[in-house]
Each structure stands twice: as C-alpha cells, then as structure tokens.
C-alpha cells in the first residue's frame, strides 16, 4: 500500500514495481491464491500460473460462463462446494485435483475458510476481500510504497491486530514487511 493506504485506482494497481512482483511470485508459487472477482478482472482474467486461483464471486456460474466464452482455452472450474465432508468426517478436497494455473470460482467465504484449515491460502486482495479476511490472517506480507498515490481502493486498518516482525527488503521506492498477529488483550 502507499503512504495514504491506496492499493488500487480504476481497478488497477497504480504503480509498477517488478522487484515486488517477483517477490509476490516467489511467495505464492505452488500455493492457493485467493482474490475477489474485481481483482481477477484487474489481471485481465488471467489466472496466476502454477498456483491454484480461487476467485470469490456471488455469481460463480454466470461469471464462469462469461469467462469461458471470452477465453475458451482457459481451464475454468466452478466449485460451489469445493470442500465437503464424507460420512466418516474426512474432508474431500476436490480443488486439489485441479492443475496449476486453474481457476476456481466460489461463492462462499466459508468454503475458503474450510480449505484454509489444511492449506496455506494467500489472500491477494482487493480491498473488499482484505477487509473480510485480514481479521483471520496469521501473517501479513506488506509492501509499502514510500509515497502518496491517487486511488480509489484502500488497504483496511490492520495495525491493532498485528505487530511488525521484520523488514524483509528496503529499497528507495518501497519496503516489504512481515507482520504477525498479536493476541487481543
Ligand atoms: N496493491 C495491491 O496489492 C492490490 C492487490 C489486489 C487488488 N488491488 C486493487 O484492489 C482493487 C479491487 O478491490 P475491490 O475491493 O474493488 O474488489 P475485490 O475485493 O477484488 O473484489 C470484490 C468482489 O469479490 C466478490 N466477493 C467479495 N466478498 C465476497 C463474499 N464474501 N462472497 C462472495 N463474493 C465475494 C464480489 O464479487 P461479485 O460482485 O462478482 O459478487 C465483490 O464484488 C483494484 O483497484 C485492484 O487493482 C490491489
């Protein structure tokens, strides 16, 4: 986020930091990346390769149809119920059978939370999704852009629930910081 907490403008990230992008890639490769439908739009509906892309939307069927129509080569799955429980109580993880670079549309945050009980889920924005998920996150990797930027999407307040653990990178343009959750007093 920028000094004024901006993270987006006109559904795009209002800066270009290749080093930060490389860092994001490194941190998320092979993992599940969760994003809101608008963020998926902002990356031109191109799922991050070599990651399981989970996109939250209240209209997964209609949206998936639309995505398929525009890009028939994209491997799209709709999982309204990606995690379910068998009669023996074992979790069925149908999302795991998906290949890397696949995208799964889901309409329920609860389903993500179920999945996150057993796997790392990297929450990748945008503002709306951060606001809902940050209270449940244990670690926060924060890129701070060292200037004010014009924008219309903002990173929610998180400072009360987290403390800064380390500065992982410090460049003239930005820092990358790791914050960890602190127990409520
Ligand atoms: N700087 C960064 O690191 C960064 C990272 C990511 C994004 N961004 C920026 O953030 C902005 C987008 O953020 P945003 O807040 O506008 O949108 P968003 O969080 O990306 O997506 C919001 C959408 O997600 C779906 N959604 C959210 N919560 C849901 C829930 N509980 N259940 C079902 N669906 C749910 C809804 O989609 P439907 O309307 O389809 O139902 C909602 O409209 C863009 O400017 C983008 O560039 C910045």
Coordinates of N, CA and C in Angstrom, one line a residue, residues 55-185:
X55 N -11.3 -17.6 -6.9 CA -11.9 -16.3 -7.1 C -13.3 -16.3 -6.4
X56 N -13.5 -15.3 -5.6 CA -14.8 -15.2 -4.9 C -15.7 -14.3 -5.7
X57 N -16.9 -14.8 -5.9 CA -18.0 -14.0 -6.6 C -19.3 -14.5 -6.1
X58 N -20.3 -13.7 -6.0 CA -21.7 -14.1 -5.6 C -22.4 -14.8 -6.8
X59 N -21.8 -14.7 -8.0 CA -22.5 -15.3 -9.2 C -21.5 -16.2 -9.9
X60 N -21.0 -17.3 -9.3 CA -19.9 -18.1 -10.0 C -20.3 -18.7 -11.3
X61 N -21.6 -19.2 -11.4 CA -21.9 -19.8 -12.6 C -21.9 -18.9 -13.8
X62 N -22.6 -17.8 -13.6 CA -22.8 -16.8 -14.7 C -21.4 -16.2 -15.1
X63 N -20.6 -16.0 -14.1 CA -19.3 -15.4 -14.3 C -18.4 -16.4 -15.1
X64 N -18.4 -17.6 -14.6 CA -17.6 -18.6 -15.3 C -18.0 -18.8 -16.7
X65 N -19.3 -18.8 -17.0 CA -19.7 -18.9 -18.4 C -19.2 -17.7 -19.2
X66 N -19.2 -16.6 -18.7 CA -18.8 -15.4 -19.4 C -17.2 -15.5 -19.6
X67 N -16.5 -15.9 -18.6 CA -15.1 -16.1 -18.8 C -14.7 -17.1 -19.8
X68 N -15.5 -18.2 -19.8 CA -15.2 -19.3 -20.8 C -15.5 -18.8 -22.2
X69 N -16.6 -18.0 -22.4 CA -16.9 -17.5 -23.7 C -15.8 -16.7 -24.3
X70 N -15.3 -15.8 -23.4 CA -14.2 -14.9 -23.9 C -12.9 -15.6 -24.1
X71 N -12.6 -16.7 -23.4 CA -11.3 -17.4 -23.5 C -11.6 -18.9 -23.4
X72 N -11.9 -19.5 -24.5 CA -12.3 -20.9 -24.4 C -11.1 -21.8 -24.0
X73 N -9.9 -21.3 -24.1 CA -8.7 -22.2 -23.7 C -8.5 -22.2 -22.2
X74 N -9.1 -21.3 -21.5 CA -8.8 -21.2 -20.1 C -9.5 -22.4 -19.3
X75 N -8.7 -23.0 -18.5 CA -9.3 -24.1 -17.7 C -10.1 -23.6 -16.5
X76 N -11.4 -23.6 -16.6 CA -12.2 -23.0 -15.6 C -13.0 -24.0 -14.9
X77 N -13.1 -24.0 -13.6 CA -13.9 -24.9 -12.9 C -14.8 -24.0 -12.0
X78 N -16.0 -24.5 -11.7 CA -16.8 -23.9 -10.8 C -17.0 -24.8 -9.6
X79 N -16.7 -24.4 -8.5 CA -16.8 -25.3 -7.3 C -17.7 -24.5 -6.3
X80 N -18.9 -24.8 -6.3 CA -19.8 -24.2 -5.3 C -19.5 -24.8 -3.9
X81 N -19.0 -26.0 -3.9 CA -18.8 -26.7 -2.7 C -17.4 -27.4 -2.8
X82 N -16.3 -26.7 -2.9 CA -15.1 -27.4 -3.1 C -14.6 -28.3 -2.0
X83 N -15.1 -28.0 -0.8 CA -14.7 -28.9 0.3 C -16.0 -29.4 0.9
X84 N -16.1 -30.7 1.0 CA -17.2 -31.3 1.7 C -16.8 -32.4 2.6
X85 N -17.6 -32.8 3.4 CA -17.3 -33.8 4.4 C -17.9 -35.2 4.1
X86 N -17.1 -36.2 4.1 CA -17.7 -37.6 3.9 C -18.4 -38.0 5.1
X87 N -19.1 -39.2 5.0 CA -19.8 -39.7 6.2 C -18.9 -40.0 7.4
X88 N -17.6 -40.3 7.0 CA -16.6 -40.6 8.1 C -16.0 -39.3 8.6
X89 N -16.4 -38.2 8.1 CA -15.9 -36.9 8.6 C -14.6 -36.5 7.9
X90 N -14.2 -37.3 6.9 CA -13.0 -36.9 6.2 C -13.3 -35.8 5.2
X91 N -12.4 -34.9 5.1 CA -12.7 -33.8 4.2 C -12.4 -34.2 2.7
X92 N -13.3 -33.9 1.9 CA -13.0 -34.2 0.4 C -12.5 -32.9 -0.2
X93 N -11.3 -33.0 -0.8 CA -10.7 -31.7 -1.3 C -10.7 -31.8 -2.8
X94 N -11.8 -31.5 -3.4 CA -11.9 -31.6 -4.9 C -11.0 -30.6 -5.6
X95 N -10.8 -29.5 -4.9 CA -10.0 -28.4 -5.6 C -8.6 -28.9 -5.8
X96 N -8.1 -29.8 -5.0 CA -6.7 -30.3 -5.1 C -6.4 -31.0 -6.4
X97 N -7.5 -31.5 -7.0 CA -7.3 -32.3 -8.2 C -7.1 -31.3 -9.4
X98 N -7.3 -30.1 -9.2 CA -7.1 -29.1 -10.2 C -5.6 -28.9 -10.5
X99 N -5.3 -28.6 -11.8 CA -3.9 -28.4 -12.1 C -3.5 -27.0 -11.8
X100 N -2.2 -26.7 -11.9 CA -1.8 -25.3 -11.5 C -2.2 -24.4 -12.6
X101 N -2.5 -23.2 -12.3 CA -3.0 -22.2 -13.2 C -4.5 -22.3 -13.4
X102 N -5.1 -23.3 -12.8 CA -6.5 -23.4 -12.9 C -7.2 -22.3 -12.1
X103 N -8.4 -22.0 -12.4 CA -9.2 -21.0 -11.6 C -10.5 -21.7 -11.1
X104 N -10.8 -21.4 -9.9 CA -12.0 -22.0 -9.3 C -12.8 -20.8 -8.8
X105 N -14.1 -20.8 -9.2 CA -14.9 -19.7 -8.7 C -15.8 -20.3 -7.6
X106 N -15.8 -19.5 -6.5 CA -16.6 -20.0 -5.4 C -17.4 -18.8 -4.9
X107 N -18.6 -19.1 -4.2 CA -19.4 -18.0 -3.8 C -19.5 -17.9 -2.3
X108 N -18.7 -18.7 -1.6 CA -18.8 -18.7 -0.1 C -17.5 -18.6 0.5
X109 N -17.4 -17.6 1.4 CA -16.1 -17.4 2.2 C -15.9 -18.6 3.1
X110 N -17.0 -19.2 3.5 CA -16.9 -20.4 4.4 C -16.1 -21.5 3.8
X111 N -16.3 -21.7 2.5 CA -15.6 -22.7 1.8 C -14.1 -22.5 1.8
X112 N -13.7 -21.2 1.7 CA -12.3 -20.9 1.7 C -11.7 -21.2 3.1
X113 N -12.5 -20.8 4.1 CA -12.0 -21.0 5.5 C -11.8 -22.5 5.8
X114 N -12.7 -23.3 5.3 CA -12.6 -24.7 5.4 C -11.3 -25.2 4.8
X115 N -11.0 -24.8 3.6 CA -9.8 -25.2 2.9 C -8.6 -24.7 3.6
X116 N -8.7 -23.5 4.2 CA -7.5 -22.9 4.9 C -7.2 -23.6 6.2
X117 N -8.1 -24.4 6.7 CA -7.8 -25.2 7.9 C -6.6 -26.2 7.6
X118 N -6.5 -26.6 6.3 CA -5.5 -27.6 6.0 C -4.4 -27.1 5.0
X119 N -4.6 -25.9 4.5 CA -3.6 -25.5 3.4 C -3.3 -24.0 3.6
X120 N -2.1 -23.6 3.1 CA -1.8 -22.2 3.1 C -2.7 -21.5 2.0
X121 N -3.4 -20.5 2.4 CA -4.1 -19.7 1.4 C -3.6 -18.3 1.4
X122 N -3.1 -17.8 0.3 CA -2.5 -16.4 0.3 C -3.6 -15.5 -0.2
X123 N -4.0 -14.6 0.7 CA -5.1 -13.7 0.3 C -4.5 -12.5 -0.5
X124 N -5.0 -12.3 -1.7 CA -4.3 -11.4 -2.6 C -5.1 -10.2 -3.0
X125 N -6.2 -9.9 -2.2 CA -6.9 -8.7 -2.5 C -8.2 -8.9 -3.2
X126 N -8.9 -7.8 -3.6 CA -8.6 -6.5 -3.3 C -9.1 -6.0 -1.9
X127 N -9.5 -4.7 -1.9 CA -9.8 -4.0 -0.7 C -10.9 -4.8 0.1
X128 N -11.9 -5.1 -0.7 CA -13.1 -5.7 -0.1 C -12.7 -7.1 0.5
X129 N -12.0 -7.9 -0.2 CA -11.6 -9.2 0.3 C -10.6 -9.1 1.5
X130 N -9.7 -8.1 1.4 CA -8.8 -7.9 2.5 C -9.5 -7.6 3.8
X131 N -10.5 -6.7 3.6 CA -11.3 -6.3 4.8 C -12.0 -7.5 5.5
X132 N -12.4 -8.4 4.7 CA -13.1 -9.6 5.3 C -12.1 -10.6 5.9
X133 N -11.0 -10.8 5.2 CA -10.1 -11.8 5.6 C -9.0 -11.5 6.6
X134 N -8.6 -10.2 6.6 CA -7.5 -9.8 7.4 C -7.6 -10.2 8.9
X135 N -8.9 -10.1 9.4 CA -9.0 -10.4 10.8 C -8.7 -11.9 11.1
X136 N -8.7 -12.7 10.0 CA -8.5 -14.2 10.2 C -7.1 -14.6 9.8
X137 N -6.3 -13.6 9.3 CA -4.9 -14.0 8.8 C -3.9 -14.0 10.0
X138 N -3.0 -14.9 9.9 CA -1.9 -15.0 10.9 C -0.7 -14.2 10.6
X139 N -0.4 -14.1 9.3 CA 0.8 -13.3 8.9 C 0.4 -12.4 7.8
X140 N 1.1 -11.3 7.7 CA 0.8 -10.3 6.7 C 2.1 -9.9 6.1
X141 N 2.2 -10.1 4.7 CA 3.4 -9.6 4.0 C 2.9 -8.3 3.3
X142 N 3.5 -7.2 3.7 CA 3.0 -5.9 3.3 C 4.1 -5.2 2.5
X143 N 3.8 -4.8 1.3 CA 4.7 -3.9 0.5 C 4.2 -2.5 0.7
X144 N 5.1 -1.7 1.2 CA 4.8 -0.3 1.5 C 5.5 0.6 0.5
X145 N 4.7 1.3 -0.4 CA 5.2 2.2 -1.3 C 5.5 3.5 -0.7
X146 N 6.7 4.1 -0.8 CA 7.1 5.2 0.0 C 6.6 6.6 -0.6
X147 N 5.4 6.7 -1.0 CA 4.8 7.9 -1.4 C 3.3 7.9 -1.4
X148 N 2.7 9.0 -1.6 CA 1.3 9.0 -1.7 C 0.9 8.8 -3.1
X149 N -0.2 8.1 -3.3 CA -0.6 7.8 -4.7 C -2.1 8.0 -4.8
X150 N -2.6 8.5 -5.9 CA -4.0 8.7 -6.1 C -4.7 7.4 -6.3
X151 N -5.9 7.2 -5.7 CA -6.5 5.9 -5.9 C -7.9 5.9 -5.3
X152 N -8.6 4.7 -5.5 CA -10.0 4.6 -5.0 C -10.2 3.3 -4.2
X153 N -9.1 2.5 -4.1 CA -9.2 1.3 -3.2 C -8.1 1.4 -2.2
X154 N -8.5 1.0 -0.9 CA -7.6 1.3 0.2 C -7.4 0.0 1.0
X155 N -6.2 -0.1 1.6 CA -5.9 -1.2 2.5 C -6.6 -0.9 3.8
X156 N -7.3 -1.9 4.4 CA -8.0 -1.6 5.6 C -7.1 -1.5 6.8
X157 N -7.6 -0.9 7.9 CA -6.8 -0.8 9.1 C -6.5 -2.2 9.6
X158 N -5.2 -2.4 10.0 CA -4.9 -3.8 10.5 C -3.9 -3.6 11.7
X159 N -3.4 -2.4 11.9 CA -2.3 -2.2 12.9 C -2.7 -2.7 14.3
X160 N -3.9 -2.6 14.6 CA -4.3 -3.0 16.0 C -4.1 -4.5 16.2
X161 N -4.3 -5.3 15.2 CA -4.3 -6.7 15.4 C -2.9 -7.4 15.1
X162 N -2.0 -6.6 14.6 CA -0.7 -7.1 14.1 C 0.5 -6.3 14.7
X163 N 1.6 -7.0 14.8 CA 2.8 -6.2 15.1 C 3.9 -6.5 14.0
X164 N 4.7 -5.5 13.7 CA 5.7 -5.8 12.7 C 6.8 -6.7 13.2
X165 N 7.1 -7.8 12.5 CA 8.1 -8.7 12.9 C 9.5 -8.4 12.3
X166 N 9.5 -8.1 11.0 CA 10.7 -7.8 10.4 C 10.5 -7.0 9.1
X167 N 11.6 -6.3 8.7 CA 11.6 -5.7 7.3 C 12.4 -6.6 6.4
X168 N 11.8 -7.1 5.4 CA 12.4 -8.1 4.6 C 13.2 -7.5 3.5
X169 N 12.8 -6.3 3.1 CA 13.5 -5.6 2.0 C 13.3 -4.1 2.2
X170 N 14.3 -3.4 1.9 CA 14.2 -1.9 2.0 C 14.9 -1.3 0.8
X171 N 14.1 -0.7 -0.1 CA 14.6 -0.1 -1.3 C 14.2 1.4 -1.3
X172 N 14.8 2.2 -2.2 CA 14.4 3.6 -2.1 C 12.9 3.8 -2.4
X173 N 12.3 2.9 -3.1 CA 10.9 3.0 -3.5 C 9.9 2.4 -2.6
X174 N 10.3 1.3 -2.0 CA 9.3 0.5 -1.1 C 10.1 -0.4 -0.1
X175 N 9.3 -0.8 0.9 CA 9.8 -1.8 1.8 C 8.8 -3.0 1.7
X176 N 9.4 -4.2 2.0 CA 8.5 -5.3 2.2 C 8.6 -5.8 3.7
X177 N 7.5 -5.8 4.3 CA 7.5 -6.1 5.8 C 6.7 -7.3 6.1
X178 N 7.1 -8.0 7.1 CA 6.3 -9.1 7.6 C 5.7 -8.7 9.0
X179 N 4.4 -8.8 9.1 CA 3.7 -8.5 10.3 C 3.1 -9.8 10.8
X180 N 3.0 -10.0 12.2 CA 2.4 -11.2 12.7 C 1.2 -10.8 13.6
X181 N 0.3 -11.7 13.7 CA -0.9 -11.4 14.5 C -0.5 -11.3 16.0
X182 N -1.0 -10.4 16.7 CA -0.9 -10.4 18.2 C -2.2 -10.8 18.8
X183 N -2.1 -11.5 19.9 CA -3.4 -11.9 20.6 C -4.0 -10.6 21.2
X184 N -5.4 -10.6 21.0 CA -6.1 -9.5 21.6 C -5.9 -9.4 23.1
X185 N -5.8 -8.2 23.6 CA -5.6 -8.0 25.1 C -6.9 -8.0 25.8

